Coordinates of C-alpha atoms in Angstrom, one line a residue:
Chain A
M1 CA -26.2 1.8 3.0
R2 CA -24.2 2.0 5.6
F3 CA -21.0 2.5 6.5
F4 CA -20.5 -0.3 8.8
D5 CA -22.7 -2.3 6.0
L6 CA -20.6 -1.4 3.1
I7 CA -17.3 -3.1 5.2
A8 CA -19.0 -5.7 6.1
T9 CA -20.5 -6.5 3.1
S10 CA -16.8 -6.0 1.1
A11 CA -15.3 -8.6 3.5
E12 CA -17.9 -10.7 3.2
S13 CA -16.6 -10.5 -0.6
L14 CA -13.0 -11.6 0.2
R15 CA -13.6 -14.0 2.7
R16 CA -16.0 -16.5 0.0
N17 CA -12.3 -15.8 -2.5
K18 CA -10.3 -16.5 0.7
S19 CA -7.4 -18.5 -1.4
R20 CA -7.8 -16.0 -4.8
S21 CA -7.9 -13.0 -2.4
F22 CA -4.5 -13.8 -0.7
L23 CA -3.0 -15.1 -4.1
T24 CA -3.7 -12.1 -5.4
I25 CA -2.4 -10.0 -2.3
L26 CA 1.0 -11.7 -3.2
G27 CA 1.9 -9.0 -4.8
V28 CA 1.8 -6.4 -2.6
V29 CA 3.4 -8.5 0.4
I30 CA 6.4 -8.7 -1.0
G31 CA 6.9 -5.3 -2.2
I32 CA 5.9 -4.0 1.3
A33 CA 7.9 -5.9 2.1
A34 CA 10.9 -5.5 0.4
I35 CA 10.3 -1.3 1.0
I36 CA 10.9 -2.4 4.9
I37 CA 13.6 -4.9 4.7
V38 CA 15.8 -2.3 2.6
M39 CA 14.3 0.7 5.0
A40 CA 15.3 -0.9 8.0
L41 CA 18.5 -2.7 7.1
G42 CA 19.5 1.3 5.5
K43 CA 18.9 2.3 7.9
G44 CA 20.9 -0.3 10.3
A45 CA 23.7 0.7 8.4
Q46 CA 23.3 4.9 8.9
N47 CA 23.7 4.1 12.3
L48 CA 26.5 1.8 12.3
I49 CA 27.8 4.5 10.5
L50 CA 27.2 7.5 12.4
S51 CA 28.8 5.6 16.0
E52 CA 32.0 5.3 13.6
V53 CA 31.7 9.5 13.1
Q54 CA 30.4 9.7 16.1
S55 CA 33.2 8.0 18.0
I56 CA 36.4 10.7 16.9
G57 CA 33.9 13.5 19.2
S58 CA 31.8 16.3 18.6
K59 CA 34.7 18.8 20.1
T60 CA 37.4 17.0 16.7
I61 CA 37.6 19.6 13.7
A62 CA 39.4 18.1 10.7
V63 CA 41.3 20.2 8.0
A64 CA 41.9 18.9 4.9
P65 CA 43.6 20.1 1.9
G66 CA 41.6 20.4 -1.8
R67 CA 38.2 22.2 -1.9
H68 CA 35.4 19.7 -0.2
P69 CA 34.4 17.6 -3.4
N70 CA 31.3 18.8 -5.2
G71 CA 30.8 15.4 -7.1
L72 CA 33.0 12.2 -8.0
S73 CA 34.6 14.4 -10.8
D74 CA 35.7 17.0 -7.5
M75 CA 37.5 13.7 -6.3
A76 CA 40.9 14.8 -7.7
A77 CA 40.4 18.1 -5.7
I78 CA 41.3 16.2 -2.4
F79 CA 44.7 14.5 -3.1
T80 CA 46.3 18.4 -3.1
D81 CA 49.8 19.6 -0.8
S82 CA 48.3 22.6 0.8
L83 CA 49.2 22.1 3.8
K84 CA 52.1 22.6 5.8
Q85 CA 54.2 22.4 8.9
R86 CA 53.9 26.0 9.3
D87 CA 50.2 25.9 8.7
V88 CA 50.2 23.9 11.8
E89 CA 52.5 26.6 13.6
L90 CA 50.3 29.3 13.2
L91 CA 46.9 27.6 13.8
Q92 CA 48.5 26.7 17.7
K93 CA 48.8 30.9 17.8
K94 CA 46.8 31.4 20.5
E95 CA 46.1 35.0 18.8
N96 CA 45.2 32.9 15.4
V97 CA 42.1 30.4 16.8
P98 CA 41.9 31.5 21.1
H99 CA 39.8 27.8 21.3
L100 CA 42.2 25.7 20.0
A101 CA 42.8 23.4 22.5
A102 CA 45.0 20.5 21.0
I103 CA 46.1 20.1 17.0
M104 CA 47.5 17.1 16.0
P105 CA 49.1 16.8 12.3
L106 CA 48.7 13.5 10.3
V107 CA 50.1 11.6 7.1
F108 CA 49.1 8.0 6.3
G109 CA 49.6 5.6 3.6
S110 CA 50.6 2.7 3.0
Q111 CA 53.6 0.5 3.2
A112 CA 55.1 -3.5 3.3
A113 CA 56.9 -4.1 7.0
S114 CA 57.9 -6.9 8.1
F115 CA 60.7 -9.3 10.9
E116 CA 62.6 -11.9 9.7
N117 CA 60.6 -13.4 7.3
N118 CA 57.6 -12.0 8.2
S119 CA 55.6 -9.5 6.5
Y120 CA 52.6 -7.7 6.6
R121 CA 50.8 -5.0 4.4
P122 CA 49.5 -2.3 7.5
T123 CA 48.5 1.0 7.0
I124 CA 50.6 3.7 8.4
Y125 CA 50.0 6.5 10.5
G126 CA 52.5 9.5 11.4
V127 CA 50.8 11.3 14.5
T128 CA 51.3 12.8 17.4
P129 CA 50.9 11.5 20.9
L130 CA 47.7 13.2 20.6
F131 CA 46.6 10.5 18.6
S132 CA 45.8 8.4 22.3
E133 CA 43.7 11.1 23.3
I134 CA 41.8 11.7 20.7
Y135 CA 40.8 8.1 19.4
D136 CA 40.7 6.8 22.8
T137 CA 43.8 4.4 21.8
Y138 CA 46.2 3.5 24.2
P139 CA 49.1 0.6 23.9
E140 CA 48.1 -2.0 25.8
Q141 CA 51.5 -3.6 25.6
G142 CA 55.2 -1.0 26.4
E143 CA 54.1 3.2 25.9
M144 CA 53.1 4.8 22.6
F145 CA 56.1 7.2 21.8
T146 CA 56.4 10.7 22.8
D147 CA 57.1 14.6 21.7
D148 CA 60.5 14.4 22.2
D149 CA 60.4 11.1 19.9
V150 CA 58.3 13.1 17.6
K151 CA 60.6 16.3 18.0
N152 CA 63.7 14.1 17.6
Q153 CA 62.7 11.8 14.3
N154 CA 63.7 8.7 16.3
S155 CA 62.8 5.5 14.7
V156 CA 60.1 4.5 16.4
L157 CA 56.5 3.2 16.0
V158 CA 53.2 1.1 18.2
I159 CA 51.4 -2.0 16.5
G160 CA 48.0 -2.8 16.0
S161 CA 47.0 -6.0 17.6
K162 CA 46.7 -7.9 14.6
I163 CA 50.2 -6.2 13.3
K164 CA 51.6 -8.3 16.3
E165 CA 50.0 -11.4 15.9
E166 CA 50.9 -11.2 12.2
L167 CA 55.0 -9.9 12.9
F168 CA 55.9 -11.7 16.3
G169 CA 52.8 -14.2 16.7
D170 CA 52.7 -15.4 20.5
N171 CA 56.6 -13.5 21.2
D172 CA 57.2 -10.2 22.3
A173 CA 56.3 -7.6 20.0
V174 CA 57.9 -4.3 22.1
G175 CA 62.2 -4.1 21.7
Q176 CA 61.9 -5.8 18.6
K177 CA 62.9 -4.1 14.8
I178 CA 60.3 -3.8 12.0
K179 CA 61.6 -3.1 8.9
I180 CA 59.6 -0.3 6.4
S181 CA 61.7 0.4 3.9
N182 CA 64.9 -1.1 4.9
Q183 CA 64.7 1.2 7.3
S184 CA 64.6 -0.2 11.5
Y185 CA 62.2 0.9 13.7
R186 CA 62.2 0.2 16.9
V187 CA 58.2 -1.0 18.5
V188 CA 57.8 0.5 22.0
G189 CA 54.5 -0.2 22.7
V190 CA 51.5 -2.2 21.1
L191 CA 47.7 -1.5 21.1
G192 CA 45.3 -3.5 22.5
K193 CA 42.4 -4.8 20.4
K194 CA 39.8 -2.5 19.0
G195 CA 38.7 -3.3 15.9
Q196 CA 37.0 -0.4 13.6
S197 CA 36.4 2.7 15.0
S198 CA 35.6 6.2 13.2
F199 CA 36.8 4.2 10.1
V200 CA 40.0 3.3 11.5
N201 CA 41.4 -0.2 11.9
F202 CA 43.3 0.4 14.7
D203 CA 44.3 -3.6 15.0
E204 CA 45.8 -3.7 11.4
A205 CA 47.3 0.3 12.0
I206 CA 51.1 1.5 13.1
I207 CA 51.1 4.7 14.5
M208 CA 54.3 6.8 14.3
P209 CA 55.8 10.3 14.8
Y210 CA 54.8 12.8 11.6
T211 CA 57.7 13.1 11.4
V212 CA 59.1 9.4 10.9
A213 CA 56.8 9.1 8.5
Q214 CA 57.2 11.9 6.4
K215 CA 60.9 11.8 5.9
Q216 CA 61.8 8.6 5.6
I217 CA 58.4 6.9 4.4
F218 CA 56.4 8.3 2.8
G219 CA 58.7 11.2 1.4
I220 CA 56.7 14.5 1.5
K221 CA 56.9 17.4 2.9
Y222 CA 53.3 18.0 3.4
L223 CA 50.7 16.5 6.1
N224 CA 46.8 14.5 5.0
R225 CA 44.7 15.5 7.8
L226 CA 45.1 18.1 10.5
V227 CA 43.1 17.1 13.2
V228 CA 42.0 19.8 15.9
Q229 CA 40.6 19.6 19.1
A230 CA 38.4 22.8 20.0
D231 CA 38.4 23.8 23.8
D232 CA 34.6 23.2 24.1
E233 CA 31.7 22.2 22.2
V234 CA 30.3 25.6 21.9
N235 CA 33.3 26.9 20.3
V236 CA 33.3 24.6 17.9
A237 CA 31.4 26.7 15.0
Q238 CA 34.3 30.0 16.5
T239 CA 37.1 27.5 15.8
V240 CA 36.4 26.4 12.1
E241 CA 35.8 30.0 11.1
D242 CA 39.0 31.5 13.4
I243 CA 41.4 28.5 11.3
T244 CA 39.5 29.2 8.2
I245 CA 40.5 32.5 8.1
T246 CA 44.4 32.2 9.6
L247 CA 44.4 29.1 7.2
R248 CA 43.2 31.7 4.3
E249 CA 45.4 34.4 5.0
A250 CA 49.0 32.3 5.3
H251 CA 48.0 31.2 1.8
G252 CA 47.0 33.7 0.1
I253 CA 43.5 33.2 -1.0
T254 CA 40.8 35.9 -0.6
D255 CA 38.2 34.3 -3.2
P256 CA 36.7 31.7 -0.7
E257 CA 35.6 29.4 -3.8
K258 CA 39.4 29.4 -4.0
D259 CA 40.1 27.8 -1.0
D260 CA 42.8 25.3 -1.3
F261 CA 41.8 23.3 2.2
F262 CA 38.2 22.4 3.6
V263 CA 37.3 22.3 7.2
E264 CA 34.6 19.5 8.2
T265 CA 33.3 19.0 11.8
Q266 CA 31.7 16.1 13.4
E267 CA 28.5 17.7 12.8
Q268 CA 29.0 18.1 9.6
A269 CA 30.6 14.4 8.4
M270 CA 27.1 13.0 10.2
E271 CA 25.1 15.6 8.1
T272 CA 27.2 14.1 4.7
V273 CA 26.8 10.4 6.0
S274 CA 23.0 10.5 6.3
S275 CA 22.7 12.2 3.1
I276 CA 24.4 9.2 1.5
T277 CA 22.8 7.0 2.6
D278 CA 19.6 8.3 2.2
I279 CA 20.1 8.3 -1.1
L280 CA 21.3 5.4 -0.9
T281 CA 18.2 3.5 1.2
L282 CA 15.5 5.6 -1.1
F283 CA 17.2 4.5 -4.4
L284 CA 16.4 0.6 -3.4
V285 CA 13.0 1.0 -2.0
A286 CA 12.2 2.2 -5.4
M287 CA 13.6 -0.5 -6.6
A288 CA 11.1 -2.4 -4.2
A289 CA 8.4 -0.1 -5.1
I290 CA 8.4 -1.5 -8.7
S291 CA 7.4 -4.4 -7.7
L292 CA 4.2 -2.7 -6.0
L293 CA 3.0 -1.5 -9.1
V294 CA 3.5 -4.5 -10.5
G295 CA 1.4 -6.1 -7.5
G296 CA -1.1 -3.6 -7.9
I297 CA -1.4 -4.0 -11.6
G298 CA -2.4 -7.5 -10.3
I299 CA -4.6 -6.3 -8.3
M300 CA -6.3 -5.1 -10.5
N301 CA -6.7 -7.9 -13.2
I302 CA -8.0 -10.3 -10.3
M303 CA -10.4 -7.8 -9.6
L304 CA -11.4 -7.3 -13.1
V305 CA -12.2 -10.9 -13.9
S306 CA -14.2 -11.2 -10.4
V307 CA -16.8 -8.3 -12.0
T308 CA -17.3 -10.0 -14.7
E309 CA -18.0 -13.0 -12.7
R310 CA -19.9 -11.4 -10.5
T311 CA -22.1 -9.3 -13.1
R312 CA -25.3 -11.2 -11.9
E313 CA -24.4 -10.3 -8.6
I314 CA -23.9 -6.1 -9.6
G315 CA -26.7 -6.8 -11.7
L316 CA -29.5 -8.2 -8.3
R317 CA -27.6 -5.7 -6.1
K318 CA -28.5 -3.3 -8.9
A319 CA -32.7 -4.6 -8.8
V320 CA -33.0 -3.9 -5.6
G321 CA -31.6 -0.4 -5.5
A322 CA -28.0 0.0 -5.5
T323 CA -26.8 3.6 -7.1
Y324 CA -23.2 4.1 -8.7
S325 CA -21.4 4.8 -6.4
E326 CA -22.4 1.8 -3.8
I327 CA -21.4 -0.3 -6.4
L328 CA -18.2 1.6 -6.4
S329 CA -17.7 2.3 -3.2
Q330 CA -17.8 -2.1 -2.1
F331 CA -15.1 -2.5 -4.8
L332 CA -13.2 -0.1 -4.1
T333 CA -13.1 -1.2 -0.5
E334 CA -12.9 -4.7 -1.4
A335 CA -9.4 -3.5 -3.0
V336 CA -8.3 -1.0 -0.6
M337 CA -9.0 -3.9 1.9
L338 CA -7.4 -6.6 0.5
T339 CA -3.9 -4.3 -0.5
V340 CA -4.4 -2.8 2.9
F341 CA -3.9 -6.3 4.6
G342 CA -1.5 -7.2 2.6
G343 CA 0.3 -4.9 3.5
L344 CA -0.6 -5.4 7.1
I345 CA 1.1 -9.2 6.3
G346 CA 4.0 -7.3 4.8
I347 CA 5.1 -4.8 7.0
V348 CA 4.8 -8.1 9.7
S349 CA 7.2 -10.0 7.3
G350 CA 9.2 -7.1 6.8
L351 CA 9.5 -6.4 10.4
V352 CA 10.7 -10.4 11.1
V353 CA 12.9 -10.8 8.1
S354 CA 15.1 -7.7 8.6
T355 CA 15.1 -8.5 12.5
L356 CA 16.9 -11.7 11.4
A357 CA 18.8 -10.0 8.9
A358 CA 20.1 -7.5 11.7
W359 CA 20.7 -10.1 13.9
V360 CA 23.1 -12.1 10.8
L361 CA 24.9 -8.6 10.5
G362 CA 25.5 -8.5 14.1
Q363 CA 27.1 -11.6 14.1
F364 CA 30.0 -10.3 11.8
V365 CA 29.9 -6.1 12.0
A366 CA 30.3 -4.7 15.4
G367 CA 27.8 -2.6 16.4
W368 CA 25.0 -3.5 13.2
E369 CA 21.7 -3.2 15.9
P370 CA 17.8 -3.8 14.8
Q371 CA 15.9 -1.2 13.5
L372 CA 11.7 -1.3 13.4
P373 CA 11.7 1.2 10.7
L374 CA 8.8 3.2 11.7
N375 CA 8.1 5.7 8.9
G376 CA 8.5 2.3 6.8
V377 CA 5.3 1.9 8.6
F378 CA 2.9 3.6 7.8
L379 CA 4.8 4.5 4.3
G380 CA 3.6 0.5 3.7
F381 CA 0.6 1.4 5.2
G382 CA -0.4 4.5 2.4
V383 CA 1.8 2.8 -0.4
A384 CA -1.3 0.1 0.7
T385 CA -3.8 1.9 0.6
I386 CA -2.8 4.0 -2.7
I387 CA -2.4 0.8 -4.3
G388 CA -5.3 -0.3 -3.5
L389 CA -7.1 3.4 -4.9
T390 CA -5.3 3.6 -8.1
F391 CA -5.5 0.1 -8.8
G392 CA -9.2 -0.7 -7.4
I393 CA -11.1 2.8 -9.1
Y394 CA -10.9 1.0 -12.8
P395 CA -13.1 -2.4 -12.0
A396 CA -15.2 -0.4 -9.0
R397 CA -16.1 1.6 -12.4
H398 CA -16.9 -0.5 -14.8
A399 CA -18.9 -2.5 -11.9
A400 CA -20.7 0.3 -11.5
K401 CA -21.0 1.0 -14.9
L402 CA -23.2 -2.0 -15.5
D403 CA -26.4 -1.7 -16.6
P404 CA -28.9 -3.0 -14.3
I405 CA -31.4 -5.3 -17.0
E406 CA -28.0 -6.8 -19.0
A407 CA -26.5 -7.3 -16.1
L408 CA -29.5 -9.6 -14.5
R409 CA -29.3 -11.3 -18.1
Y410 CA -25.6 -12.0 -17.8
E411 CA -24.6 -15.5 -18.7
Chain B
M1 CA -55.6 7.2 -8.2
P2 CA -54.1 4.4 -10.6
L3 CA -51.2 3.6 -8.9
I4 CA -49.4 3.4 -12.8
E5 CA -50.4 5.3 -15.7
L6 CA -48.5 5.3 -18.5
H7 CA -49.5 7.3 -21.6
N8 CA -48.5 6.8 -25.3
V9 CA -45.6 5.3 -23.5
G10 CA -42.8 4.4 -26.4
K11 CA -39.2 2.8 -26.0
N12 CA -36.3 2.6 -28.5
Y13 CA -33.7 0.9 -28.8
E14 CA -30.3 2.8 -30.7
N15 CA -27.5 0.9 -31.8
D16 CA -24.5 1.7 -34.3
G17 CA -27.5 4.2 -35.6
V18 CA -30.1 1.5 -35.9
V19 CA -33.7 2.0 -34.0
T20 CA -35.3 -0.6 -33.2
P21 CA -38.5 -0.4 -31.6
A22 CA -39.4 -2.6 -28.6
L23 CA -42.7 -0.6 -27.6
A24 CA -45.0 2.5 -29.2
G25 CA -47.7 3.7 -28.1
V26 CA -48.1 1.8 -25.2
T27 CA -51.2 3.2 -22.6
L28 CA -52.3 1.3 -19.5
N29 CA -53.5 1.5 -16.0
I30 CA -52.9 -0.5 -13.0
E31 CA -54.8 0.2 -9.6
E32 CA -53.5 -0.9 -6.3
G33 CA -53.8 -4.0 -5.6
E34 CA -54.2 -5.7 -8.9
F35 CA -53.2 -8.6 -10.1
V36 CA -52.2 -8.1 -14.1
A37 CA -50.5 -10.2 -16.2
L38 CA -48.0 -9.3 -19.5
M39 CA -47.8 -11.9 -21.4
G40 CA -46.8 -12.0 -25.5
P41 CA -44.3 -14.6 -27.0
S42 CA -41.0 -13.3 -27.0
G43 CA -39.6 -10.5 -28.4
S44 CA -43.1 -9.0 -28.1
G45 CA -41.7 -6.2 -26.1
K46 CA -43.4 -7.6 -22.4
S47 CA -40.0 -7.3 -20.5
T48 CA -39.3 -4.1 -22.0
L49 CA -42.6 -2.6 -21.1
M50 CA -41.9 -4.4 -17.1
H51 CA -38.5 -2.7 -16.7
I52 CA -39.6 0.9 -17.2
L53 CA -42.6 0.0 -15.4
G54 CA -40.2 -1.5 -12.7
F55 CA -37.9 1.1 -12.8
L56 CA -35.0 -0.4 -14.6
D57 CA -35.0 0.7 -17.9
H58 CA -35.8 4.8 -19.3
L59 CA -39.3 5.3 -21.9
T60 CA -38.5 7.1 -24.8
E61 CA -41.9 8.4 -25.4
G62 CA -44.9 9.7 -24.3
E63 CA -45.2 10.0 -20.3
Y64 CA -45.2 7.2 -17.6
R65 CA -46.7 8.6 -12.9
F66 CA -46.3 6.5 -10.9
K67 CA -48.3 7.0 -7.4
G68 CA -49.2 10.0 -9.7
E69 CA -45.5 11.6 -9.8
D70 CA -44.4 12.3 -13.3
V71 CA -41.4 9.5 -13.2
S72 CA -41.3 9.2 -17.4
N73 CA -37.0 11.1 -17.3
L74 CA -35.9 10.1 -14.0
E75 CA -32.1 10.3 -13.4
K76 CA -30.4 6.4 -12.9
D77 CA -29.7 7.1 -9.3
A78 CA -33.3 8.4 -8.8
L79 CA -34.9 5.1 -10.2
A80 CA -32.7 3.8 -7.7
M81 CA -34.2 5.2 -4.9
H82 CA -37.2 4.0 -6.1
R83 CA -36.6 0.4 -7.0
R84 CA -35.2 0.6 -3.4
K85 CA -38.5 1.8 -2.6
D86 CA -41.7 1.5 -4.5
V87 CA -40.8 -2.3 -6.2
G88 CA -39.4 -6.2 -5.6
F89 CA -38.9 -8.6 -8.4
V90 CA -38.8 -11.8 -9.0
F91 CA -36.2 -13.4 -11.7
Q92 CA -36.8 -16.8 -13.8
F93 CA -33.6 -18.1 -12.4
F94 CA -34.1 -16.1 -8.8
N95 CA -31.0 -14.5 -9.2
L96 CA -29.8 -15.1 -5.4
L97 CA -26.5 -14.7 -4.0
A98 CA -25.6 -18.2 -4.4
K99 CA -22.4 -18.3 -0.9
S100 CA -25.4 -16.4 1.0
S101 CA -27.5 -18.2 3.8
V102 CA -31.1 -17.4 2.9
L103 CA -31.4 -14.5 4.8
E104 CA -29.0 -13.3 4.4
N105 CA -30.3 -13.1 0.6
V106 CA -33.2 -11.9 1.9
M107 CA -31.5 -8.9 3.8
L108 CA -30.4 -7.6 1.1
P109 CA -32.3 -5.4 -0.4
L110 CA -32.8 -4.1 3.6
I111 CA -29.3 -2.9 3.6
Y112 CA -29.4 -0.6 0.1
A113 CA -32.5 1.0 2.0
E114 CA -30.6 1.3 5.2
V115 CA -32.7 -0.8 7.6
P116 CA -31.1 -1.5 10.9
K117 CA -29.2 -4.6 11.6
A118 CA -32.1 -5.9 14.4
E119 CA -34.5 -4.8 12.0
R120 CA -34.0 -6.3 8.6
I121 CA -33.6 -9.9 11.2
K122 CA -36.5 -9.3 11.7
L123 CA -38.2 -8.5 8.5
A124 CA -36.9 -10.9 6.7
T125 CA -37.5 -13.9 8.9
K126 CA -41.3 -12.5 9.0
A127 CA -40.6 -12.9 4.7
L128 CA -39.5 -16.1 4.5
E129 CA -42.0 -17.7 6.9
S130 CA -45.2 -15.5 4.9
V131 CA -43.8 -18.6 2.1
G132 CA -42.9 -21.1 3.7
L133 CA -39.1 -21.1 4.9
G134 CA -39.1 -20.6 8.7
H135 CA -37.0 -23.4 9.5
R136 CA -34.0 -22.8 6.5
L137 CA -32.4 -19.2 7.0
K138 CA -29.2 -20.6 8.1
H139 CA -29.4 -22.6 4.7
L140 CA -27.3 -21.3 1.9
S141 CA -29.2 -20.3 -1.1
N142 CA -27.2 -23.4 -3.1
Q143 CA -28.7 -26.3 -0.6
L144 CA -32.5 -25.1 -1.5
S145 CA -34.6 -27.0 -4.7
G146 CA -35.6 -24.7 -7.6
G147 CA -38.9 -24.6 -5.5
E148 CA -37.4 -23.0 -2.5
R149 CA -35.0 -21.0 -4.5
Q150 CA -37.9 -19.1 -6.0
R151 CA -39.4 -19.1 -2.5
V152 CA -36.3 -17.5 -1.7
A153 CA -36.6 -14.6 -4.3
I154 CA -40.7 -14.2 -3.3
A155 CA -39.5 -13.2 0.2
R156 CA -36.7 -11.3 -0.8
A157 CA -39.2 -9.3 -3.7
I158 CA -41.7 -8.7 -0.6
V159 CA -39.3 -8.4 2.6
H160 CA -39.4 -3.9 2.3
N161 CA -43.6 -4.3 1.7
P162 CA -43.0 -2.5 -1.5
A163 CA -46.2 -1.1 -3.6
V164 CA -45.6 -3.1 -6.4
I165 CA -44.3 -7.0 -7.4
F166 CA -43.0 -7.9 -10.8
A167 CA -42.0 -11.2 -12.1
D168 CA -40.5 -12.1 -15.1
E169 CA -41.5 -15.7 -15.6
P170 CA -41.4 -17.0 -12.7
T171 CA -42.4 -20.2 -13.3
G172 CA -40.0 -21.6 -16.2
N173 CA -37.4 -22.8 -15.0
L174 CA -39.5 -24.6 -12.2
D175 CA -41.1 -28.1 -12.3
T176 CA -44.8 -28.0 -13.1
K177 CA -45.6 -29.0 -9.4
S178 CA -43.0 -26.3 -8.0
G179 CA -44.0 -24.1 -10.8
E180 CA -48.0 -24.1 -9.0
A181 CA -46.9 -23.8 -5.2
I182 CA -44.9 -20.5 -6.7
L183 CA -48.5 -19.7 -8.2
K184 CA -50.9 -20.2 -5.0
I185 CA -47.9 -18.0 -3.1
F186 CA -48.3 -15.1 -5.7
H187 CA -51.9 -16.4 -5.2
D188 CA -51.7 -15.8 -2.2
L189 CA -49.8 -12.1 -1.8
H190 CA -52.6 -10.7 -3.9
K191 CA -54.8 -11.4 -1.7
A192 CA -53.1 -10.2 1.4
G193 CA -53.0 -7.2 -0.7
H194 CA -50.1 -7.0 -3.2
T195 CA -50.6 -5.2 -5.7
I196 CA -48.8 -7.9 -8.7
I197 CA -47.6 -7.7 -12.4
M198 CA -46.1 -11.4 -14.0
V199 CA -44.9 -11.3 -17.4
T200 CA -45.5 -14.4 -19.0
H201 CA -46.2 -16.4 -22.2
E202 CA -47.2 -19.2 -20.3
L203 CA -51.1 -19.1 -21.0
E204 CA -51.9 -21.4 -17.0
A205 CA -49.2 -18.8 -15.5
A206 CA -51.4 -16.4 -16.5
E207 CA -54.7 -17.3 -15.8
N208 CA -53.9 -16.6 -12.1
A209 CA -54.5 -13.2 -12.8
E210 CA -57.3 -10.8 -12.0
R211 CA -56.6 -8.9 -15.4
I212 CA -54.2 -10.1 -18.6
V213 CA -52.7 -7.4 -21.3
K214 CA -51.6 -9.0 -24.0
I215 CA -48.7 -7.4 -26.4
R216 CA -47.7 -8.7 -29.7
D217 CA -44.8 -6.1 -31.7
G218 CA -44.4 -3.7 -28.9
K219 CA -48.2 -3.3 -29.0
V220 CA -51.3 -3.3 -25.8
I221 CA -53.1 -6.1 -28.3
S222 CA -56.0 -6.6 -26.0
D223 CA -56.4 -5.9 -22.0
T224 CA -59.0 -8.1 -20.6
K225 CA -60.2 -9.0 -17.2
N226 CA -59.7 -12.7 -15.9
H227 CA -63.3 -15.0 -15.3
Q228 CA -61.8 -18.2 -14.7
R229 CA -59.0 -17.9 -11.9
R230 CA -58.1 -20.8 -11.5
F231 CA -57.7 -20.9 -7.6
G232 CA -61.1 -19.6 -7.3
A233 CA -62.3 -16.7 -7.1
Y234 CA -63.1 -14.2 -4.5
H235 CA -63.8 -10.7 -3.5
K236 CA -61.0 -8.0 -1.2

């Protein structure tokens, strides 16, 4: 039998049973569509998070206390107090870290803030004026506090746009005094509306000198983070190494396994985010694959019914000279055509649904872009073909093995 | 050289260790161009004999030569090759593909013989014209009467110009008038030089053949020339 005739014969058989063929492939359609949707949305979420990481800037290096967590049970390692003011001074020295352009200590935490009868619980960031440059966030009204404010521990702060609304409404905030933990702080600036960026919602944040936050608000002597900027992207790796050497020496660490700090670059953060979202997506794809398995079994079932129904036809085909492999190929081709066609419908409907979902999500989450998961499309086609072959082989062998005499007599 | 030579052919069916003989010691030669009727009551082994002759079944004893070639112990695929090339079947229940057109049904053997499509249409049309159905090419086979269906089946059996046409009770499922018409077609095919082997238990049908082989209990009990052919004697 010629290849084209094989295709034509199989297509003809499917065409004769249109509605059954369609119902048979529904399982595959849904399964493939689910995979496409999960992959598209997974990629959308990943890109969104990655773009936030990227907004920190590729020259930025973060130093955090504790070890890089090696798993959930290791999370406690993050909460240590190993980073001190002395470390900042050591890192600032040119001979220790030559490519360091700027360093900003960071402490953060949550604390209630009030003005007259209004109160709100913002996240408080203790930083230096470098903050504006690193996060590209500047006051819209008033001004940023100064290095002198940091040095002299002046009780001043800059508030996010949402805090301003909650505490002051339409009234002017600059020059007013906010109460946090029974201490008064003068508002010197109000940040412009910015929303979520680099994992920080600046609209709901209060920014103040870290020296003040450490001493008066959190009552701590250590730092939560050191944010370092290298002078050039090409020097990031060197700078990471210099920081590591300097801090190990300062903390008296000889065994790298016992580091009480870890240094993370934007690149590493992006890798971490990618691997987490990849695992999540893979997990969801595996769930969707279960419906494909069920769909495949459905196809096998219907193909077996079809073989039984067409026993006489198979007998006739054998009587006019069809060989074992020709009957096998015909039924296998029918199964693969069914699943590939189902896969095609699944891919198209998956793309439509995921685009719609991305559009809806985009209305709520700024920066959510629709994604075309090309690997999902190829995966869909591949999986559909494999399902056709896997679940088609048993019914096809069943058909090919029929004895022509008995098949012709079958009632 | 005879077209078909059977020497001491036997066929046993084995089921759960119980051996049932269907044919035993059948020796038979059939020449090219002969019209032979295989007669016998049901269970006599005539169908088994036709299946062996038509490459649908294996023999278990003896020897079968087709055109001089020993075909006694062929593999399944080799049997299939002989079926697509050397034989054509007409069945009692027509065995047409119901939802396919008359033309498609007749073209079926040519698909397996790997004949190009244009040639398939030409040959199938010619075969259908020869059985008087040239005007019904596009009809679906289930829109036809029983007699017409059997004519389609005959066209399908002759479309690839096989060496032998096997007919298994070809009139068994037809009314008298349609049956007569079918027998007339076999008569004409024989006249045109085709070798025909017809299995039947009806004497009227067998009387068309020029030779009647009677089978009972798996054995040939008589093999006679028929001198009273119903559509008249003729000379080749």
